[in-house]
Short mmCIF file of C-alpha atoms in Angstrom, two decimals:
data_model
loop_
_atom_site.label_atom_id
_atom_site.label_comp_id
_atom_site.label_asym_id
_atom_site.label_seq_id
_atom_site.Cartn_x
_atom_site.Cartn_y
_atom_site.Cartn_z
CA MET A 1 -61.15 -146.19 -105.62
CA ASP A 2 -61.51 -142.76 -104.73
CA PHE A 3 -64.20 -141.98 -101.98
CA ALA A 4 -64.98 -138.17 -101.98
CA ALA A 5 -64.29 -135.12 -104.03
CA SER A 6 -60.79 -133.34 -102.62
CA LEU A 7 -61.69 -131.51 -98.96
CA THR A 8 -61.59 -127.90 -98.56
CA PRO A 9 -59.23 -126.06 -96.18
CA GLN A 10 -62.18 -124.58 -94.79
CA MET A 11 -64.97 -126.13 -92.23
CA THR A 12 -67.76 -126.81 -94.72
CA GLN A 13 -70.62 -129.41 -94.81
CA ASP A 14 -68.85 -130.98 -98.41
CA ALA A 15 -65.74 -132.59 -96.49
CA GLY A 16 -65.41 -134.75 -93.49
CA PHE A 17 -62.60 -137.28 -92.18
CA GLN A 18 -59.27 -137.89 -94.18
CA THR A 19 -56.15 -139.37 -93.35
CA GLU A 20 -52.64 -138.88 -94.68
CA ASN A 21 -49.78 -141.44 -94.50
CA LEU A 22 -51.21 -142.24 -91.02
CA SER A 23 -49.56 -144.60 -88.82
CA PHE A 24 -49.85 -145.78 -85.14
CA SER A 25 -47.21 -147.78 -83.02
CA VAL A 26 -47.17 -149.41 -79.46
CA GLU A 27 -43.66 -149.65 -78.05
CA ASP A 28 -42.33 -149.79 -81.46
CA ARG A 29 -45.28 -152.66 -82.80
CA PRO A 30 -47.03 -150.89 -85.50
CA LEU A 31 -50.98 -151.42 -85.33
CA LEU A 32 -51.41 -149.34 -88.21
CA SER A 33 -49.18 -148.17 -91.22
CA ASP A 34 -49.54 -145.59 -93.89
CA ILE A 35 -53.43 -145.50 -93.75
CA SER A 36 -54.49 -142.76 -96.41
CA ILE A 37 -58.13 -142.54 -97.19
CA ARG A 38 -60.71 -140.36 -97.53
CA PHE A 39 -64.67 -141.34 -96.49
CA PRO A 40 -67.63 -139.86 -97.83
CA LYS A 41 -69.85 -137.20 -96.47
CA GLY A 42 -73.49 -138.61 -96.00
CA SER A 43 -72.83 -141.93 -96.14
CA VAL A 44 -72.18 -145.15 -94.27
CA SER A 45 -68.51 -146.37 -94.16
CA ALA A 46 -67.81 -149.78 -92.56
CA LEU A 47 -64.10 -150.93 -91.27
CA VAL A 48 -64.02 -154.73 -92.11
CA GLY A 49 -60.88 -157.42 -91.59
CA HIS A 50 -59.80 -159.69 -89.33
CA ASN A 51 -59.36 -159.25 -85.07
CA GLY A 52 -56.42 -157.20 -84.74
CA SER A 53 -56.05 -155.76 -88.25
CA GLY A 54 -56.36 -152.29 -86.73
CA LYS A 55 -59.99 -151.28 -87.27
CA SER A 56 -60.61 -149.91 -83.96
CA THR A 57 -57.13 -148.23 -83.48
CA LEU A 58 -58.15 -146.51 -86.90
CA LEU A 59 -61.45 -145.25 -85.26
CA LYS A 60 -59.77 -144.01 -81.85
CA LEU A 61 -57.60 -141.65 -84.12
CA LEU A 62 -60.25 -140.33 -85.78
CA ALA A 63 -62.42 -139.95 -82.80
CA ARG A 64 -58.93 -138.03 -81.27
CA GLN A 65 -58.70 -140.98 -78.70
CA GLN A 66 -55.32 -141.62 -79.36
CA ILE A 67 -52.39 -139.44 -81.03
CA PRO A 68 -50.75 -140.78 -84.14
CA SER A 69 -47.25 -142.01 -84.25
CA ALA A 70 -46.92 -140.57 -87.73
CA GLY A 71 -48.86 -138.84 -90.45
CA ARG A 72 -52.53 -137.05 -89.73
CA VAL A 73 -55.78 -137.00 -89.70
CA LEU A 74 -58.12 -134.37 -91.24
CA PHE A 75 -61.43 -133.20 -90.26
CA ASP A 76 -62.94 -130.76 -93.04
CA GLY A 77 -59.86 -130.44 -94.22
CA GLY A 78 -57.60 -129.52 -91.31
CA PRO A 79 -56.07 -131.42 -88.68
CA VAL A 80 -58.11 -132.60 -85.81
CA GLU A 81 -55.85 -131.51 -83.48
CA ALA A 82 -56.29 -127.64 -84.06
CA ILE A 83 -60.08 -128.15 -83.78
CA ALA A 84 -61.16 -127.08 -80.17
CA ALA A 85 -62.26 -129.73 -78.16
CA ARG A 86 -66.02 -128.58 -77.80
CA ASP A 87 -66.05 -127.60 -81.48
CA PHE A 88 -65.14 -131.31 -82.36
CA ALA A 89 -67.30 -132.77 -79.99
CA ARG A 90 -70.34 -130.81 -81.54
CA ASN A 91 -69.16 -132.24 -84.96
CA VAL A 92 -67.93 -135.81 -84.20
CA ALA A 93 -69.82 -138.29 -82.09
CA TYR A 94 -67.84 -141.29 -80.86
CA LEU A 95 -69.24 -144.54 -79.69
CA ALA A 96 -66.73 -147.02 -78.10
CA GLN A 97 -66.98 -150.63 -77.88
CA ASP A 98 -67.75 -150.94 -74.11
CA THR A 99 -70.22 -148.18 -73.35
CA GLY A 100 -70.80 -149.36 -69.47
CA GLY A 101 -74.10 -149.79 -68.15
CA ALA A 102 -75.52 -146.32 -67.50
CA THR A 103 -76.86 -147.90 -64.00
CA GLY A 104 -78.82 -145.59 -62.54
CA MET A 105 -79.94 -143.42 -65.25
CA THR A 106 -83.37 -143.51 -67.43
CA VAL A 107 -83.05 -143.16 -70.74
CA ARG A 108 -84.07 -139.76 -71.30
CA GLU A 109 -80.86 -138.84 -68.82
CA LEU A 110 -78.79 -140.53 -70.69
CA VAL A 111 -79.85 -139.26 -73.82
CA ALA A 112 -79.67 -135.72 -72.52
CA CYS A 113 -76.16 -136.85 -71.62
CA GLY A 114 -75.54 -135.96 -75.89
CA ARG A 115 -76.25 -132.03 -74.74
CA TYR A 116 -73.30 -131.68 -72.91
CA PRO A 117 -71.17 -130.22 -75.58
CA TRP A 118 -73.63 -127.45 -75.90
CA HIS A 119 -74.30 -126.50 -72.80
CA GLY A 120 -71.12 -127.60 -70.78
CA ALA A 121 -70.72 -128.56 -67.19
CA ILE A 122 -72.50 -125.40 -65.60
CA GLY A 123 -74.59 -124.21 -68.38
CA ARG A 124 -78.19 -123.96 -68.36
CA PHE A 125 -80.54 -127.03 -70.17
CA SER A 126 -82.50 -125.06 -72.44
CA GLU A 127 -85.54 -125.39 -74.39
CA THR A 128 -83.38 -125.83 -77.42
CA ASP A 129 -81.67 -129.13 -75.81
CA ARG A 130 -85.23 -130.62 -74.41
CA ASN A 131 -86.03 -130.29 -77.68
CA LYS A 132 -82.96 -132.37 -79.51
CA VAL A 133 -83.57 -134.96 -76.70
CA GLU A 134 -87.11 -135.76 -77.49
CA ALA A 135 -86.34 -135.56 -81.16
CA ALA A 136 -83.76 -137.98 -80.69
CA LEU A 137 -85.83 -140.69 -78.57
CA ALA A 138 -88.30 -140.15 -81.48
CA MET A 139 -85.89 -140.86 -83.99
CA ALA A 140 -84.41 -143.96 -82.33
CA GLY A 141 -87.95 -145.49 -81.18
CA LEU A 142 -87.44 -144.88 -77.71
CA ALA A 143 -90.19 -142.41 -76.37
CA ALA A 144 -92.53 -144.70 -75.09
CA MET A 145 -89.25 -145.78 -73.00
CA ALA A 146 -87.88 -142.53 -72.07
CA GLU A 147 -88.49 -143.47 -68.52
CA ARG A 148 -87.24 -146.46 -68.12
CA MET A 149 -83.84 -147.43 -66.48
CA VAL A 150 -81.18 -148.44 -68.82
CA ASP A 151 -79.95 -151.70 -67.50
CA THR A 152 -83.50 -152.87 -67.64
CA LEU A 153 -83.51 -152.40 -71.68
CA SER A 154 -82.86 -155.55 -73.45
CA GLY A 155 -79.16 -155.23 -75.81
CA GLY A 156 -80.88 -153.98 -78.56
CA GLU A 157 -82.87 -151.27 -77.08
CA ARG A 158 -79.66 -150.27 -75.08
CA GLN A 159 -77.82 -149.71 -78.06
CA ARG A 160 -80.71 -147.80 -79.56
CA ALA A 161 -80.57 -145.48 -76.18
CA TRP A 162 -76.44 -145.09 -76.65
CA ILE A 163 -77.21 -143.99 -80.51
CA ALA A 164 -80.20 -141.81 -79.43
CA MET A 165 -77.40 -139.98 -77.03
CA LEU A 166 -75.47 -139.48 -79.99
CA ILE A 167 -78.17 -138.20 -82.37
CA ALA A 168 -78.81 -135.41 -79.36
CA GLN A 169 -75.70 -134.87 -79.73
CA ASP A 170 -76.29 -133.19 -83.15
CA SER A 171 -72.87 -134.14 -84.56
CA ARG A 172 -72.34 -134.32 -88.56
CA CYS A 173 -70.27 -137.78 -87.68
CA LEU A 174 -70.71 -140.76 -86.03
CA LEU A 175 -67.90 -143.25 -85.17
CA LEU A 176 -69.37 -146.32 -84.10
CA ASP A 177 -67.04 -149.36 -82.69
CA GLU A 178 -69.08 -152.26 -83.04
CA PRO A 179 -72.33 -151.38 -81.84
CA THR A 180 -73.47 -154.89 -82.64
CA SER A 181 -70.77 -157.35 -81.45
CA ALA A 182 -72.89 -158.72 -78.31
CA LEU A 183 -76.31 -158.44 -80.35
CA ASP A 184 -78.66 -161.40 -81.96
CA ILE A 185 -79.20 -161.55 -85.67
CA ALA A 186 -82.42 -159.60 -85.11
CA HIS A 187 -81.33 -156.53 -82.92
CA GLN A 188 -78.29 -156.34 -84.84
CA ILE A 189 -80.75 -155.61 -88.40
CA GLU A 190 -82.64 -153.32 -85.88
CA VAL A 191 -79.42 -151.11 -84.85
CA LEU A 192 -77.99 -150.99 -88.17
CA SER A 193 -81.31 -150.15 -89.84
CA LEU A 194 -81.64 -147.07 -87.65
CA ILE A 195 -77.97 -146.01 -88.37
CA ARG A 196 -78.34 -146.15 -92.19
CA LYS A 197 -81.93 -144.35 -92.10
CA LEU A 198 -80.00 -142.00 -89.81
CA SER A 199 -77.17 -141.17 -92.20
CA HIS A 200 -79.44 -141.36 -95.38
CA GLU A 201 -82.15 -139.42 -94.18
CA ASN A 202 -80.25 -136.69 -92.07
CA GLY A 203 -77.20 -136.49 -94.17
CA LEU A 204 -74.98 -137.84 -91.30
CA SER A 205 -71.73 -139.21 -92.08
CA VAL A 206 -70.98 -142.89 -90.31
CA ILE A 207 -67.84 -144.45 -89.88
CA ILE A 208 -68.73 -147.94 -88.20
CA VAL A 209 -66.69 -151.27 -87.47
CA LEU A 210 -68.26 -154.14 -88.41
CA HIS A 211 -67.04 -157.93 -87.86
CA ASP A 212 -69.79 -159.46 -90.23
CA ILE A 213 -69.03 -158.92 -93.99
CA ASN A 214 -72.20 -159.58 -95.09
CA MET A 215 -74.00 -157.35 -92.51
CA ALA A 216 -71.46 -154.61 -93.33
CA ALA A 217 -71.98 -154.84 -97.08
CA ARG A 218 -76.08 -154.51 -96.81
CA PHE A 219 -76.34 -151.56 -94.23
CA SER A 220 -73.02 -149.72 -95.64
CA ASP A 221 -72.51 -147.26 -98.74
CA HIS A 222 -68.83 -148.29 -98.60
CA LEU A 223 -66.48 -150.81 -96.94
CA CYS A 224 -62.68 -150.30 -96.19
CA ALA A 225 -60.57 -153.09 -95.14
CA LEU A 226 -57.68 -153.74 -93.09
CA LYS A 227 -55.13 -156.13 -92.44
CA ALA A 228 -52.38 -156.16 -90.25
CA GLY A 229 -52.66 -152.34 -90.19
CA ARG A 230 -52.61 -151.71 -93.72
CA LEU A 231 -55.46 -150.67 -95.55
CA VAL A 232 -55.95 -153.64 -98.72
CA ALA A 233 -58.96 -153.06 -99.97
CA HIS A 234 -61.96 -150.00 -100.18
CA GLY A 235 -65.06 -149.47 -102.42
CA ALA A 236 -68.31 -149.92 -103.22
CA PRO A 237 -70.03 -153.55 -101.57
CA SER A 238 -71.17 -154.49 -104.95
CA VAL A 239 -67.42 -154.31 -106.60
CA PHE A 240 -66.14 -155.05 -103.19
CA LEU A 241 -67.69 -158.80 -103.04
CA ASN A 242 -65.67 -161.06 -105.09
CA ARG A 243 -63.36 -164.02 -103.98
CA ASP A 244 -60.12 -162.18 -104.63
CA THR A 245 -60.58 -159.33 -102.50
CA LEU A 246 -62.52 -161.56 -99.65
CA ARG A 247 -59.24 -163.84 -100.04
CA GLN A 248 -56.87 -161.00 -99.74
CA ILE A 249 -58.62 -159.59 -96.84
CA TYR A 250 -59.13 -162.51 -94.74
CA GLY A 251 -56.77 -165.39 -96.15
CA VAL A 252 -58.93 -168.29 -96.66
CA GLU A 253 -61.15 -169.33 -99.66
CA MET A 254 -64.33 -167.40 -100.09
CA ASP A 255 -67.19 -167.11 -102.59
CA VAL A 256 -70.25 -165.15 -103.74
CA LEU A 257 -73.40 -165.83 -104.78
CA PRO A 258 -76.55 -163.79 -105.48
CA HIS A 259 -78.92 -162.27 -102.98
CA PRO A 260 -82.24 -163.42 -103.36
CA SER A 261 -83.77 -160.29 -103.01
CA GLN A 262 -81.05 -157.46 -102.82
CA SER A 263 -78.33 -156.11 -105.39
CA VAL A 264 -75.05 -156.84 -102.92
CA PRO A 265 -74.07 -160.54 -102.97
CA LEU A 266 -73.98 -162.88 -100.17
CA ALA A 267 -70.23 -163.87 -99.25
CA TYR A 268 -69.60 -167.27 -97.67
CA VAL A 269 -66.46 -169.75 -96.67
CA ARG A 270 -65.75 -172.24 -99.17
#
């Protein structure tokens, strides 16, 4: 199942990320092999698979945190390495697994860091920057917490603060590496609901690494599964969730049953 229309060679709003025969190795040990995929614009794409399957590695390659061993990453039809660092940061925002504690910073100060690609290290923080920060705080439901210290927030609130920083960055694409990994179920739903809302209401393209297949199916528009560094399946959640595909991905016998109130089924281990 192909994800999107073919990319155009110029920077347009109709394109996004694409990989062509992408591979990555460390000391001759392959972590990713021959990944070719397009990610859709204005949608949430979830990367799923077992631990060590290459999900975070793929996200880092998209984010230019690592250099491919072979193949290439394209953004808006051109190789990512050809895009100036500031231009790339204005278009793509990346949130790593380990965000740190932002110790000594208020929520507003953390969110304001998202404006760095627009004003630089010595540029003046403009009225536009301030407006973007306040808008991001409002979108993330953090306006009332703006003066609180980040390290006093709950896990879900802290993740929303980091996501608000990405919103303030005003990029077109968010790359999120397991933003719910340390959260309880209530905060997972809170954070993933915010991410889906941002994508669907603001046209943001989101590529997110998730472990829970049911959460991924519920909150994403497309699923991409990796196994041992290879792309083994991708498609819409309603098509993706079936016993054969799940067995191929996870190597255990799984089945699905209808969700009582949603169109996407629930997966479970037999």
